[in-house]
Coordinates of C-alpha atoms and ligand atoms in Angstrom, one line a residue:
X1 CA -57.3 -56.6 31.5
X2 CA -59.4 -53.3 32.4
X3 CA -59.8 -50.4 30.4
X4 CA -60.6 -46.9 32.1
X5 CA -63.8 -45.8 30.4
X6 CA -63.6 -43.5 27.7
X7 CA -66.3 -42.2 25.4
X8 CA -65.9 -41.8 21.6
X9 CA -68.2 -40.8 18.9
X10 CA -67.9 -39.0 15.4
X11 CA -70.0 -36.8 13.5
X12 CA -69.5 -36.5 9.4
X13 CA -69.1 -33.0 8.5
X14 CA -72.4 -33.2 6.1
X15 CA -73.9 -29.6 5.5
X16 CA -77.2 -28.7 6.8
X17 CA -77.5 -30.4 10.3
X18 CA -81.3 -31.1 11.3
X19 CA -82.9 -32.2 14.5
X20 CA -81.9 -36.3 13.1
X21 CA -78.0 -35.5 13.9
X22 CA -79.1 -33.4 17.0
X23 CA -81.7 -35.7 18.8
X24 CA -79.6 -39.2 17.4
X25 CA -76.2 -37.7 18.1
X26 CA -75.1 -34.4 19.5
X27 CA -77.8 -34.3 22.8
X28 CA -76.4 -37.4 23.7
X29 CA -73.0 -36.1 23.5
X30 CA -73.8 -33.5 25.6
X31 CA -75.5 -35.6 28.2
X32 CA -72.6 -38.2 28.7
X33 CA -69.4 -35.7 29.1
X34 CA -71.2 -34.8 32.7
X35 CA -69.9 -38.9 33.7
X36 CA -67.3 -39.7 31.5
X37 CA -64.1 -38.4 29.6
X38 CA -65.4 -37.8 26.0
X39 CA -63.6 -37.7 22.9
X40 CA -65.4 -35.8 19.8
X41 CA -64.6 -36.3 16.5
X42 CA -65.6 -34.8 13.1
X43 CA -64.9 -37.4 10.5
X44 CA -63.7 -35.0 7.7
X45 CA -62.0 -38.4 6.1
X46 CA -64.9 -40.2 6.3
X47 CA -66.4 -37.6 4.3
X48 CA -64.8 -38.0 0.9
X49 CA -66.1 -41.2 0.8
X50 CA -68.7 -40.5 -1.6
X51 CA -68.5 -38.5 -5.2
X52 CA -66.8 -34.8 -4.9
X53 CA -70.6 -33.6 -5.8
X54 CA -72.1 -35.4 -2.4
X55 CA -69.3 -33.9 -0.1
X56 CA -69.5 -30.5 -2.1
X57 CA -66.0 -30.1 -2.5
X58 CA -63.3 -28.4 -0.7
X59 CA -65.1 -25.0 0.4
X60 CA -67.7 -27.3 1.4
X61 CA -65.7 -29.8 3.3
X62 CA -64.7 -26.8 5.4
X63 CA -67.8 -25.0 5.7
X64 CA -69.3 -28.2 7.4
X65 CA -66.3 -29.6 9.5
X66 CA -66.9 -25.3 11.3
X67 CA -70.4 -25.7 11.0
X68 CA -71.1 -29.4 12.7
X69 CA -67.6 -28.0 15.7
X70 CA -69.8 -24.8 15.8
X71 CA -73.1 -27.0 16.4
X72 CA -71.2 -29.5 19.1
X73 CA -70.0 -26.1 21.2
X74 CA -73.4 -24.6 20.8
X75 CA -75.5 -27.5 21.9
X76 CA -73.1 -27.6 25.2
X77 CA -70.4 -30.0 24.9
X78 CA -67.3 -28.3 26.7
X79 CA -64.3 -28.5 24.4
X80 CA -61.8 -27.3 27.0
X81 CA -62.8 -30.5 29.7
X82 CA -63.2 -33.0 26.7
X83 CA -61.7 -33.2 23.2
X84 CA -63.1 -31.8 20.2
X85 CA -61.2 -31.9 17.1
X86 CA -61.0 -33.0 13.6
X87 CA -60.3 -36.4 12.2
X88 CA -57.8 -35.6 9.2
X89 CA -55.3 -33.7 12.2
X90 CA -54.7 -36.9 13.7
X91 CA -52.6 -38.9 11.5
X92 CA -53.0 -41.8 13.2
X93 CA -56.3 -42.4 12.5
X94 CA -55.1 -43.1 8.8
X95 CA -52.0 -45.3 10.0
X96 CA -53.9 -47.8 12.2
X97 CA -57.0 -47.4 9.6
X98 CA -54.1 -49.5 7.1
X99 CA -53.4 -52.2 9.9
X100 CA -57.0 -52.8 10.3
X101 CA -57.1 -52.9 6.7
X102 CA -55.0 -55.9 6.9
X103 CA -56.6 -57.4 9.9
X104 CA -60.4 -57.3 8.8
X105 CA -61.8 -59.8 6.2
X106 CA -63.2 -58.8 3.0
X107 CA -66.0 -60.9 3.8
X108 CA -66.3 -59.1 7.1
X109 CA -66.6 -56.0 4.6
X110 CA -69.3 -57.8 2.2
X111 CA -71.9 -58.0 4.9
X112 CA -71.9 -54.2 5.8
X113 CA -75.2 -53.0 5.1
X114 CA -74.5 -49.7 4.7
X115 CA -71.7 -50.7 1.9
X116 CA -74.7 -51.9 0.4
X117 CA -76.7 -48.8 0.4
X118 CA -74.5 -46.1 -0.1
X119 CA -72.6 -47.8 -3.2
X120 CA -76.1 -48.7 -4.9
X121 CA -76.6 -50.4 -8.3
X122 CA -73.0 -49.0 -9.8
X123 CA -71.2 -51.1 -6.8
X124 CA -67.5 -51.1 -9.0
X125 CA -67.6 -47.6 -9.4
X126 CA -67.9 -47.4 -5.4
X127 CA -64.7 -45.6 -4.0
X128 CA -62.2 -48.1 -2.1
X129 CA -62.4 -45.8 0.9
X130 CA -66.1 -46.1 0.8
X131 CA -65.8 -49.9 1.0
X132 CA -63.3 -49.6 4.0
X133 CA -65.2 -46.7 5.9
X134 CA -66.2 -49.4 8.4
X135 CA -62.0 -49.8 9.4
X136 CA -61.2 -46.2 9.7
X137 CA -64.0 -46.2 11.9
X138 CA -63.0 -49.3 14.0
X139 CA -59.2 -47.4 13.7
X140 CA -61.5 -43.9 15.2
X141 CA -62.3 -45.6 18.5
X142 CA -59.7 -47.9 19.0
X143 CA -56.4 -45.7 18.7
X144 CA -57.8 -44.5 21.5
X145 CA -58.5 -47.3 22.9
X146 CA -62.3 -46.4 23.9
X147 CA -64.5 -48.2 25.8
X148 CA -68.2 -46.7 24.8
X149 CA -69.4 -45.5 21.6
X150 CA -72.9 -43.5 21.3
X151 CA -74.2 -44.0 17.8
X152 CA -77.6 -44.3 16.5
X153 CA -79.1 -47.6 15.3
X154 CA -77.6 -47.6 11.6
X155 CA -74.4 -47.8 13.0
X156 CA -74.4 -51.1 15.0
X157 CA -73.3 -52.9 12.4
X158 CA -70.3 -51.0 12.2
X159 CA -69.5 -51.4 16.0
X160 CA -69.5 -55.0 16.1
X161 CA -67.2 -55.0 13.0
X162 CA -64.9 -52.9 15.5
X163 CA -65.1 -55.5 17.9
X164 CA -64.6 -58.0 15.6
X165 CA -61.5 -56.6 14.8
X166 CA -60.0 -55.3 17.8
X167 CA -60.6 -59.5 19.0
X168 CA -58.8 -60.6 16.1
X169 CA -56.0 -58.5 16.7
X170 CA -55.7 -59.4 20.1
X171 CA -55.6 -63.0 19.2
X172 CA -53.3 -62.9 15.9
X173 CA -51.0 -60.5 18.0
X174 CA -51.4 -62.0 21.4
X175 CA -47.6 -63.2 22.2
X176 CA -46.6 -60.3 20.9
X177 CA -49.1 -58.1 23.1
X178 CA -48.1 -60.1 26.2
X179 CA -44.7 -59.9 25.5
X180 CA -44.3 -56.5 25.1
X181 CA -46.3 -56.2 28.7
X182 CA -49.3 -55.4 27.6
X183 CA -51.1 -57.8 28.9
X184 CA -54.3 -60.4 27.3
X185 CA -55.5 -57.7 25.3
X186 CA -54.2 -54.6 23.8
X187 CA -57.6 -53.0 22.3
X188 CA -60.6 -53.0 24.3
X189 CA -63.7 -54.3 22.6
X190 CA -65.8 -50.9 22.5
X191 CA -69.5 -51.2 23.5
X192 CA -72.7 -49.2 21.5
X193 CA -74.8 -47.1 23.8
X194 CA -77.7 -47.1 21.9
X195 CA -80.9 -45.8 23.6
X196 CA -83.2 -43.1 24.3
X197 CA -86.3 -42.6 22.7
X198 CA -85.4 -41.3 19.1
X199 CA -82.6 -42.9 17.9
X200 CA -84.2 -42.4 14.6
X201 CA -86.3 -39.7 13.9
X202 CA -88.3 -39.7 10.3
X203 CA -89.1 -37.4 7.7
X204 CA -91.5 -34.9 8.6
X205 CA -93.4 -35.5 5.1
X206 CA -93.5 -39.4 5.5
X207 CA -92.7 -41.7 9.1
X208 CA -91.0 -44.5 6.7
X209 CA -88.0 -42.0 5.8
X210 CA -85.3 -41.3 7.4
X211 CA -85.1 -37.6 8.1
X212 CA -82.4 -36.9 5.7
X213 CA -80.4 -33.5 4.4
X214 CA -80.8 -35.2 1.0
X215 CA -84.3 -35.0 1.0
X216 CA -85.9 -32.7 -1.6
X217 CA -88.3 -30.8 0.5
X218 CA -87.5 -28.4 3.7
X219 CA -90.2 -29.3 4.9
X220 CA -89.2 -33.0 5.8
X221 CA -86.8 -31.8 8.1
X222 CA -85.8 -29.0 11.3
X223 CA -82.6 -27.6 10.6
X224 CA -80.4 -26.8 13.6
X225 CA -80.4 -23.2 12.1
X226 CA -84.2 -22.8 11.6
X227 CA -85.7 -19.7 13.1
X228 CA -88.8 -20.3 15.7
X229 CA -91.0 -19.0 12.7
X230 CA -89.3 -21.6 10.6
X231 CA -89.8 -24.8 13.4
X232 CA -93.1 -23.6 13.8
X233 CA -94.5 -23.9 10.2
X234 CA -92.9 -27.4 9.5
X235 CA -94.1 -28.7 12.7
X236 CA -97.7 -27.6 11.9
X237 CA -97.6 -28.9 8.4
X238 CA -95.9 -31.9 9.4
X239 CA -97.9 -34.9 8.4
X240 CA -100.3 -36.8 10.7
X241 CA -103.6 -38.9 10.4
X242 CA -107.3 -38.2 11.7
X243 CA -107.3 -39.9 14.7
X244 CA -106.7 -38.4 18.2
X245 CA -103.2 -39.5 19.9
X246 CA -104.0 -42.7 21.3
X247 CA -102.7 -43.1 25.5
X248 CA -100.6 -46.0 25.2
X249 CA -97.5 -47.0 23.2
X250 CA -98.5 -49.7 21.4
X251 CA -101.0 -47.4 20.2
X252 CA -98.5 -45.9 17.7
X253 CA -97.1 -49.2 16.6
X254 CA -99.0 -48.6 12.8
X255 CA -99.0 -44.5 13.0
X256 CA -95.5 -44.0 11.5
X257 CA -96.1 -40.3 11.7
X258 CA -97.7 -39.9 14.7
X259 CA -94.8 -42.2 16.5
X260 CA -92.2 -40.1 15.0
X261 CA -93.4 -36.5 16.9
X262 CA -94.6 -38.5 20.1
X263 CA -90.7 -39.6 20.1
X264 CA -89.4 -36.2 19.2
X265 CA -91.2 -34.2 22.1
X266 CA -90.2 -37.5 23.9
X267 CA -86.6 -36.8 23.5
X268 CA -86.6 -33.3 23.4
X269 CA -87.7 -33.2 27.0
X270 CA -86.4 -36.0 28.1
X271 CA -89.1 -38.3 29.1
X272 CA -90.2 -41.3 27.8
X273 CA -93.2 -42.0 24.8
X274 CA -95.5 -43.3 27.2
X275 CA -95.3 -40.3 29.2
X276 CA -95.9 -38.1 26.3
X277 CA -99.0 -40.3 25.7
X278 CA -100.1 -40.0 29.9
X279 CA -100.3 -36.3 28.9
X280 CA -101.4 -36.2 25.4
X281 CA -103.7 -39.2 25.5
X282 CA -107.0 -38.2 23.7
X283 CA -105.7 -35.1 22.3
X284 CA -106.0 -33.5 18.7
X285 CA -102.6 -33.3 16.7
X286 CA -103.3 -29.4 16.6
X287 CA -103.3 -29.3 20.1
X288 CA -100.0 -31.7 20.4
X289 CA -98.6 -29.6 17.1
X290 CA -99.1 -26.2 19.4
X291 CA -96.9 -27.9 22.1
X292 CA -94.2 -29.3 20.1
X293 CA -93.4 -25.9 18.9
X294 CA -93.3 -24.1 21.9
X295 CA -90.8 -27.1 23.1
X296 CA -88.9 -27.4 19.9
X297 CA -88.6 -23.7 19.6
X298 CA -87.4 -23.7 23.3
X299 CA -85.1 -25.9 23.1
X300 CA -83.4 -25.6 19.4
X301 CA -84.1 -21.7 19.0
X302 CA -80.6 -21.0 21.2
X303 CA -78.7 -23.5 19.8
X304 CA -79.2 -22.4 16.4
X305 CA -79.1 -19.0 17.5
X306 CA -75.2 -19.8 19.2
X307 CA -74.4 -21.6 16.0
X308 CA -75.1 -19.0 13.5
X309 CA -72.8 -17.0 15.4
X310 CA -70.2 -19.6 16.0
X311 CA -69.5 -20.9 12.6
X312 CA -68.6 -17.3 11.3
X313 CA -65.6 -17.2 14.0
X314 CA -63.4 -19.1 11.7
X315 CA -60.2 -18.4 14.4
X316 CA -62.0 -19.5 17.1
X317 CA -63.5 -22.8 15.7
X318 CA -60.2 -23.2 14.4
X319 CA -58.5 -23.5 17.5
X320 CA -60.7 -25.5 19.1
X321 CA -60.2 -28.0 16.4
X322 CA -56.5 -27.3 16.7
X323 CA -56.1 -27.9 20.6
X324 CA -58.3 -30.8 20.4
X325 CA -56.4 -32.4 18.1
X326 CA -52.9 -31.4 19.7
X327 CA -54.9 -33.4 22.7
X328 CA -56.2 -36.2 20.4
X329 CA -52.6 -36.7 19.0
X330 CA -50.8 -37.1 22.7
X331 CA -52.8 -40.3 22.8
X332 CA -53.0 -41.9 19.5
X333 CA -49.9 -41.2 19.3
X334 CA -49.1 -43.6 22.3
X335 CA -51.5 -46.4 21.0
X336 CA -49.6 -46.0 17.3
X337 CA -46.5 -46.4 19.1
X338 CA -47.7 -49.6 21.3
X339 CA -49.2 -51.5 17.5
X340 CA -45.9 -51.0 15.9
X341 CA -44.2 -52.6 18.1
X342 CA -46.4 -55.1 19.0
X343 CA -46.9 -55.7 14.6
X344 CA -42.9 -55.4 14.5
X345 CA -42.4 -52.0 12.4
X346 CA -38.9 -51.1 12.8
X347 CA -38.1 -47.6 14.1
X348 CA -38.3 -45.6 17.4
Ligands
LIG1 N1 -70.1 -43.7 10.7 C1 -70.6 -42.8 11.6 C2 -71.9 -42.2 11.1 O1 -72.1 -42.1 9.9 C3 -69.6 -41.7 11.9 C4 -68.4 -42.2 12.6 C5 -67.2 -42.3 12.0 C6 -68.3 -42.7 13.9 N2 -66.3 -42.8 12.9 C7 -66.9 -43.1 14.1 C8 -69.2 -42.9 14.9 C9 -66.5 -43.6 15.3 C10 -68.8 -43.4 16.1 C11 -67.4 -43.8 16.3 O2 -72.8 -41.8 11.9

């Protein structure tokens, strides 16, 4: 059995998107809808996953789920030719999220490194839906049956969980699959695309971190909305070391900091570290510092500039979110349709 290519991602609403989401996430969006049919999703359910204080509440909730729709539109991806839309409008993610529940294992669950993290010392005061994030996520891609799922590096884990259970469910379900004529298999088994040069950018203030809206200091991290003025003054008082940028790759291998802006100007125009390094070879950090700005401010000074505009059309994000999920739904509702059967739920 073939499936027709079809791209899905999601983006939690978290406030305060920086360069991290935009470099690991969003640029790539942008770049794949020119090939393929792209779904977009902001994961508003995955969201309240963690305490009410983390997700700021409900004004909060709302402010980001406009604000990361506002930063997808301003960064280039066409709403209109793909879908954009919000996770919690789609009921179906919810409905097949409860099947997976009862086709994943908990010990699939107890490996999930990000279970691990998240939930911290205090694991039984965890929410439920924090410990099943990883099958609403599987449920994301699969009720539309997608094929290819750009995420950044933390998140393998959680795609081969997605394959694991779409397999199983092909296998526990597979007479009733075939006899219903859908063939071997009813859910593909969705493949990462994981690459690029910075699929993990660092903390401005120390190459070990993560760069991170959590962090205490500004300074750690380039928010989409930063002015040039702003970009300019964390980039120059981003941390480095002594030496001169060395010319090859390997180079970098025990210069967290330095690694971390060679792969930024690396991915914000699109070439590779080790070109970077043909050019910059030899050079001071000032020097490098100078043209990181002048290409950071290039490229993110617009798209913050759209944004800041964007997010305070409420009735246009709105319907955007509204006709991509009116979209959305027409074919999760389909797939919904197809498991019911196939699990025998009565009714039409
Ligand atoms: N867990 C992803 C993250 O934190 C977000 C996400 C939710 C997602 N559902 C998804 C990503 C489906 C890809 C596909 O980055």
């Amino acid at each position: 059995m073939s499936f027709k290519e079809l791209v899905f991602s999601g983006v939690q609403p978290t406030g305060n998107l920086h360069l991290g989401n935009y470099l690991g996430a969003i640029k790539r969006f942008v770049e794949l809808q020119n090939n393929h049919d792209c779904i977009y999703c902001v994961v508003d359910m995955h969201a309240i996953t963690v305490p009410i204080a983390v997700w700021g509440g409900p004004e909060g909730l709302t402010r980001a789920t406009r604000e990361v729709t506002a930063a997808f539109i301003a960064s280039g991806i066409d709403p209109k030719k793909h879908i954009v839309f919000n996770q919690s409008q789609v009921h179906e993610h919810a409905e097949l999220a409860w099947v997976f529940n009862c086709v994943a294992r908990i010990g699939w669950l107890n490996r999930m490194t990000q279970f691990k993290e998240k939930a911290g010392k205090d694991r039984e005061n965890a929410s439920v839906g924090l410990y099943a994030y990883p099958n609403l996520m599987a449920a994301d891609i699969l009720v539309y049956r997608a094929t290819h799922v750009p995420v950044g590096e933390d998140q393998k884990q959680h795609l081969e969980l997605a394959r694991d259970i779409a397999q199983k469910f092909n296998n526990d379900f597979s007479e009733s699959i075939a006899a219903r004529g859908f063939g071997d298999m009813f859910f593909p088994l969705p493949e990462p695309i994981i690459q690029g040069p910075a699929t993990r950018i660092m903390s401005l203030r120390d190459g070990s971190k993560k760069m991170s809206k959590s962090e205490p200091s500004d300074y750690s991290r380039i928010n989409l909305t930063d002015d040039a003025d702003a970009i300019a003054q964390k980039i120059r008082k981003a941390k480095t070391d002594p030496e001169p940028l060395p010319s090859e790759e390997k180079g970098l291998e025990p210069r967290p900091e330095a690694d971390n802006l060679v792969g930024i100007y690396a991915a914000l125009s699109d070439t590779t570290k080790a070109d970077v390094l043909r050019e910059f070879g030899g050079a001071q950090f000032s020097n490098f510092k100078s043209a990181l700005v002048d290409l950071a401010v290039a490229a993110l000074g617009p798209i913050g500039g759209e944004m800041k505009r964007l997010v305070q059309d409420h009735a246009y994000i709105d319907a955007v979110l509204a006709d991509g999920s009116q979209r959305a739904s027409a074919i999760a509702g389909k797939t919904m349709k197809a498991v019911k059967e196939i699990v025998g739920f009565v009714g039409r």
